[in-house]
Amino acid sequence: STMSTEFKLIRFIDIGVDLIFWIDIFLNFVTARWIMVTEPIPHWILQDRLKDVRMSYLQGMFFWDLIGSVPVQYIDCIPGSDTGLLKIVRLFRLFKLLRLTRLKYVILALQKKFPNSVYFVTFIELFLYFFLFAHWTGCIFFSIAYGFADPNGSPYQQHLFNNGWAHLDGLLDENGKANDYAEPWLASMYWAVTTMSTIGYGDISPGTGPERLLGMLLMSAGCAFFCVDY
């Protein structure tokens, strides 16, 4: 069927990404790198001793790379992973985004590589950070109405579900199942972008306390984001 084909394709992509991450960790343990030394005067040296390379990586990005490479997406393979506590545990898949902590180094490299294109590089930096932050907060927004809420759970979980934006907007059925996994992400992302940009059309609105709290934090963060960048 179409759904099974899409599911298999996603799994193959996940496996490929995991392999790339683990190969990258291995290469970082055996690859020489240039480092900045400040004494007696600032200068670059090639760190090519294997012991030094490994120690430098262990003291640097290794922890974040390791956490971001754990294949937590296979929690979906556990029977009943769409119910109860396991729905919340599935959010640990977001740890893969920790690999994006390297993004700032990529931006710095672009600024050094293209010093005359500072405005273009700044635009790319602004767009990437805005998109990533909107993605993260959009995922949290949906998880409140899907991961923490439960139509068959405690009275408070039922309250979160029945009054949550995802159920009221028809993204979740009466059993708490997502009707279409593409639309919830797009709707969550849409809400995050309109909230961060302070446009707020109002067609998607927080319906519970946690959702409203997240909305207030996101509006404040959006104002701070544009103040800092401009």
CSV table of C-alpha atoms in Angstrom, one decimal:
chain,number,residue,atom,x,y,z
A,1,SER,CA,0.0,0.0,0.0
A,2,THR,CA,1.0,3.7,-0.3
A,3,MET,CA,1.3,4.1,3.5
A,4,SER,CA,3.5,1.0,3.8
A,5,THR,CA,5.7,2.3,1.0
A,6,GLU,CA,6.1,5.7,2.7
A,7,PHE,CA,6.8,4.0,6.0
A,8,LYS,CA,9.5,1.9,4.5
A,9,LEU,CA,11.0,4.9,2.8
A,10,ILE,CA,11.1,6.9,6.0
A,11,ARG,CA,12.8,3.9,7.8
A,12,PHE,CA,15.4,3.7,5.1
A,13,ILE,CA,16.1,7.4,5.4
A,14,ASP,CA,16.4,7.0,9.2
A,15,ILE,CA,18.9,4.2,8.8
A,16,GLY,CA,20.9,6.2,6.3
A,17,VAL,CA,21.0,9.2,8.6
A,18,ASP,CA,22.0,7.1,11.5
A,19,LEU,CA,24.8,5.5,9.6
A,20,ILE,CA,26.1,8.9,8.5
A,21,PHE,CA,26.1,10.2,12.1
A,22,TRP,CA,28.0,7.2,13.4
A,23,ILE,CA,30.5,7.3,10.6
A,24,ASP,CA,31.0,11.0,11.3
A,25,ILE,CA,31.7,10.2,15.0
A,26,PHE,CA,34.3,7.6,13.9
A,27,LEU,CA,36.0,10.0,11.5
A,28,ASN,CA,36.2,12.7,14.2
A,29,PHE,CA,38.3,10.3,16.3
A,30,VAL,CA,40.8,9.8,13.5
A,31,THR,CA,40.8,13.0,11.5
A,32,ALA,CA,43.5,15.7,11.9
A,33,ARG,CA,42.2,19.3,12.4
A,34,TRP,CA,43.5,22.8,12.6
A,35,ILE,CA,43.2,24.5,16.0
A,36,MET,CA,44.0,28.0,17.2
A,37,VAL,CA,46.8,28.4,19.7
A,38,THR,CA,47.0,31.8,21.5
A,39,GLU,CA,50.5,31.6,22.9
A,40,PRO,CA,53.0,33.1,22.4
A,41,ILE,CA,51.0,34.7,19.6
A,42,PRO,CA,47.7,33.6,18.0
A,43,HIS,CA,48.4,31.1,15.2
A,44,TRP,CA,47.0,27.9,13.7
A,45,ILE,CA,48.6,24.5,14.2
A,46,LEU,CA,47.7,21.1,12.7
A,47,GLN,CA,46.7,18.7,15.4
A,48,ASP,CA,47.6,15.3,13.8
A,49,ARG,CA,48.6,13.2,16.7
A,50,LEU,CA,45.9,10.5,17.1
A,51,LYS,CA,45.9,10.8,20.9
A,52,ASP,CA,45.5,14.6,20.8
A,53,VAL,CA,42.8,14.3,18.1
A,54,ARG,CA,40.8,11.9,20.2
A,55,MET,CA,41.2,13.9,23.4
A,56,SER,CA,40.2,17.1,21.6
A,57,TYR,CA,37.0,15.5,20.2
A,58,LEU,CA,36.1,13.9,23.6
A,59,GLN,CA,36.4,17.3,25.3
A,60,GLY,CA,34.5,19.1,22.5
A,61,MET,CA,31.5,18.0,20.5
A,62,PHE,CA,31.6,14.2,21.2
A,63,PHE,CA,28.9,14.3,23.9
A,64,TRP,CA,26.4,16.2,21.8
A,65,ASP,CA,27.2,14.1,18.7
A,66,LEU,CA,26.6,10.9,20.7
A,67,ILE,CA,23.3,12.1,22.2
A,68,GLY,CA,22.2,13.2,18.8
A,69,SER,CA,23.1,9.9,17.2
A,70,VAL,CA,21.1,7.6,19.5
A,71,PRO,CA,18.5,6.0,17.3
A,72,VAL,CA,15.5,6.8,19.5
A,73,GLN,CA,13.1,6.8,16.6
A,74,TYR,CA,12.9,3.0,16.8
A,75,ILE,CA,10.8,3.5,19.9
A,76,ASP,CA,8.0,3.5,17.3
A,77,CYS,CA,8.6,-0.2,16.8
A,78,ILE,CA,7.6,-1.0,20.4
A,79,PRO,CA,4.0,-2.3,20.6
A,80,GLY,CA,1.8,0.4,22.1
A,81,SER,CA,4.3,3.2,21.6
A,82,ASP,CA,1.4,5.5,20.6
A,83,THR,CA,-0.1,5.3,24.1
A,84,GLY,CA,0.6,6.5,27.6
A,85,LEU,CA,4.2,7.4,28.7
A,86,LEU,CA,5.8,6.1,25.5
A,87,LYS,CA,4.1,8.9,23.5
A,88,ILE,CA,6.1,11.3,25.6
A,89,VAL,CA,9.3,9.2,25.4
A,90,ARG,CA,9.1,9.4,21.6
A,91,LEU,CA,9.8,13.1,21.9
A,92,PHE,CA,13.4,12.2,22.6
A,93,ARG,CA,13.8,11.8,18.9
A,94,LEU,CA,14.3,15.6,18.9
A,95,PHE,CA,17.7,14.9,20.5
A,96,LYS,CA,18.9,14.3,16.9
A,97,LEU,CA,18.7,18.1,16.5
A,98,LEU,CA,21.5,18.5,18.9
A,99,ARG,CA,23.8,17.7,16.0
A,100,LEU,CA,22.8,21.2,14.7
A,101,THR,CA,24.9,22.8,17.4
A,102,ARG,CA,27.6,22.7,14.8
A,103,LEU,CA,25.6,25.2,12.8
A,104,LYS,CA,27.3,28.2,14.4
A,105,TYR,CA,30.7,26.9,13.2
A,106,VAL,CA,29.3,26.6,9.7
A,107,ILE,CA,28.1,30.2,9.8
A,108,LEU,CA,31.4,31.4,11.1
A,109,ALA,CA,33.2,29.5,8.3
A,110,LEU,CA,30.9,31.2,5.7
A,111,GLN,CA,31.6,34.6,7.1
A,112,LYS,CA,35.3,34.0,6.8
A,113,LYS,CA,35.0,32.5,3.4
A,114,PHE,CA,32.8,35.3,2.0
A,115,PRO,CA,33.7,38.5,3.9
A,116,ASN,CA,32.1,40.6,1.2
A,117,SER,CA,28.7,38.8,1.5
A,118,VAL,CA,28.1,39.6,5.1
A,119,TYR,CA,24.5,40.6,4.5
A,120,PHE,CA,23.7,37.4,2.6
A,121,VAL,CA,25.4,35.2,5.2
A,122,THR,CA,23.5,37.1,7.9
A,123,PHE,CA,20.2,36.5,6.1
A,124,ILE,CA,21.0,32.7,5.9
A,125,GLU,CA,21.9,32.7,9.6
A,126,LEU,CA,18.7,34.5,10.6
A,127,PHE,CA,16.5,32.3,8.4
A,128,LEU,CA,18.1,29.0,9.7
A,129,TYR,CA,17.8,30.0,13.3
A,130,PHE,CA,14.2,31.2,12.9
A,131,PHE,CA,13.2,28.1,11.0
A,132,LEU,CA,14.8,25.7,13.6
A,133,PHE,CA,13.3,27.5,16.6
A,134,ALA,CA,9.9,27.6,14.9
A,135,HIS,CA,10.2,23.8,14.2
A,136,TRP,CA,11.1,23.0,17.8
A,137,THR,CA,8.4,25.1,19.4
A,138,GLY,CA,5.9,23.8,16.8
A,139,CYS,CA,6.8,20.2,17.8
A,140,ILE,CA,6.3,21.1,21.5
A,141,PHE,CA,3.0,22.8,20.7
A,142,PHE,CA,1.7,19.6,19.0
A,143,SER,CA,3.1,17.3,21.7
A,144,ILE,CA,1.1,19.1,24.3
A,145,ALA,CA,-2.1,18.2,22.5
A,146,TYR,CA,-0.9,14.8,21.4
A,147,GLY,CA,1.8,13.5,23.7
A,148,PHE,CA,0.6,14.7,27.0
A,149,ALA,CA,-3.1,14.7,26.3
A,150,ASP,CA,-5.0,11.4,26.3
A,151,PRO,CA,-8.7,10.9,25.6
A,152,ASN,CA,-8.6,7.8,27.8
A,153,GLY,CA,-6.2,9.1,30.5
A,154,SER,CA,-6.7,11.0,33.7
A,155,PRO,CA,-9.4,13.8,33.9
A,156,TYR,CA,-6.6,16.4,33.3
A,157,GLN,CA,-5.3,14.5,30.3
A,158,GLN,CA,-8.8,14.3,28.9
A,159,HIS,CA,-9.2,18.0,29.5
A,160,LEU,CA,-6.0,18.7,27.6
A,161,PHE,CA,-7.2,16.5,24.7
A,162,ASN,CA,-10.8,17.8,24.5
A,163,ASN,CA,-9.8,21.5,24.7
A,164,GLY,CA,-6.5,21.2,22.9
A,165,TRP,CA,-6.0,22.9,19.6
A,166,ALA,CA,-5.2,19.8,17.6
A,167,HIS,CA,-8.4,18.0,18.5
A,168,LEU,CA,-10.5,21.2,18.0
A,169,ASP,CA,-9.0,21.8,14.6
A,170,GLY,CA,-9.7,18.3,13.5
A,171,LEU,CA,-6.1,17.1,13.4
A,172,LEU,CA,-6.8,14.3,15.9
A,173,ASP,CA,-9.7,11.9,15.9
A,174,GLU,CA,-11.7,10.9,18.9
A,175,ASN,CA,-9.2,8.2,19.8
A,176,GLY,CA,-6.3,10.7,19.8
A,177,LYS,CA,-4.8,9.5,16.5
A,178,ALA,CA,-3.3,11.9,14.1
A,179,ASN,CA,-5.4,11.9,10.9
A,180,ASP,CA,-2.5,13.0,8.6
A,181,TYR,CA,1.1,13.2,9.8
A,182,ALA,CA,2.0,15.9,7.2
A,183,GLU,CA,-0.7,18.3,8.2
A,184,PRO,CA,-0.1,18.4,12.0
A,185,TRP,CA,3.6,19.4,11.4
A,186,LEU,CA,2.5,22.0,8.8
A,187,ALA,CA,-0.2,23.4,11.1
A,188,SER,CA,2.2,23.5,14.1
A,189,MET,CA,4.9,25.1,12.1
A,190,TYR,CA,2.4,27.7,10.8
A,191,TRP,CA,1.3,28.5,14.3
A,192,ALA,CA,4.9,28.9,15.5
A,193,VAL,CA,5.9,31.2,12.6
A,194,THR,CA,2.8,33.5,12.9
A,195,THR,CA,3.3,33.7,16.7
A,196,MET,CA,7.0,34.4,16.5
A,197,SER,CA,6.5,37.1,13.9
A,198,THR,CA,3.7,38.6,16.1
A,199,ILE,CA,1.3,38.4,13.2
A,200,GLY,CA,-1.1,35.9,14.9
A,201,TYR,CA,-3.9,35.3,12.5
A,202,GLY,CA,-5.9,33.6,15.2
A,203,ASP,CA,-7.1,30.7,13.1
A,204,ILE,CA,-5.0,28.3,15.3
A,205,SER,CA,-5.3,29.3,18.9
A,206,PRO,CA,-4.1,27.7,22.2
A,207,GLY,CA,-7.0,26.1,24.0
A,208,THR,CA,-5.4,24.9,27.3
A,209,GLY,CA,-3.2,26.4,30.0
A,210,PRO,CA,0.1,24.7,28.8
A,211,GLU,CA,-0.6,25.8,25.3
A,212,ARG,CA,-1.3,29.4,26.3
A,213,LEU,CA,1.9,29.4,28.4
A,214,LEU,CA,3.9,28.2,25.5
A,215,GLY,CA,2.3,30.8,23.3
A,216,MET,CA,3.3,33.6,25.7
A,217,LEU,CA,6.8,32.3,25.9
A,218,LEU,CA,7.1,32.1,22.1
A,219,MET,CA,5.8,35.6,21.6
A,220,SER,CA,8.3,37.0,24.1
A,221,ALA,CA,11.1,34.9,22.5
A,222,GLY,CA,10.1,36.2,19.0
A,223,CYS,CA,10.3,39.8,20.1
A,224,ALA,CA,13.7,39.2,21.7
A,225,PHE,CA,14.9,37.3,18.6
A,226,PHE,CA,14.2,40.2,16.3
A,227,CYS,CA,15.5,42.8,18.8
A,228,VAL,CA,18.8,41.0,19.1
A,229,ASP,CA,19.2,40.4,15.3
A,230,TYR,CA,18.3,43.9,14.3
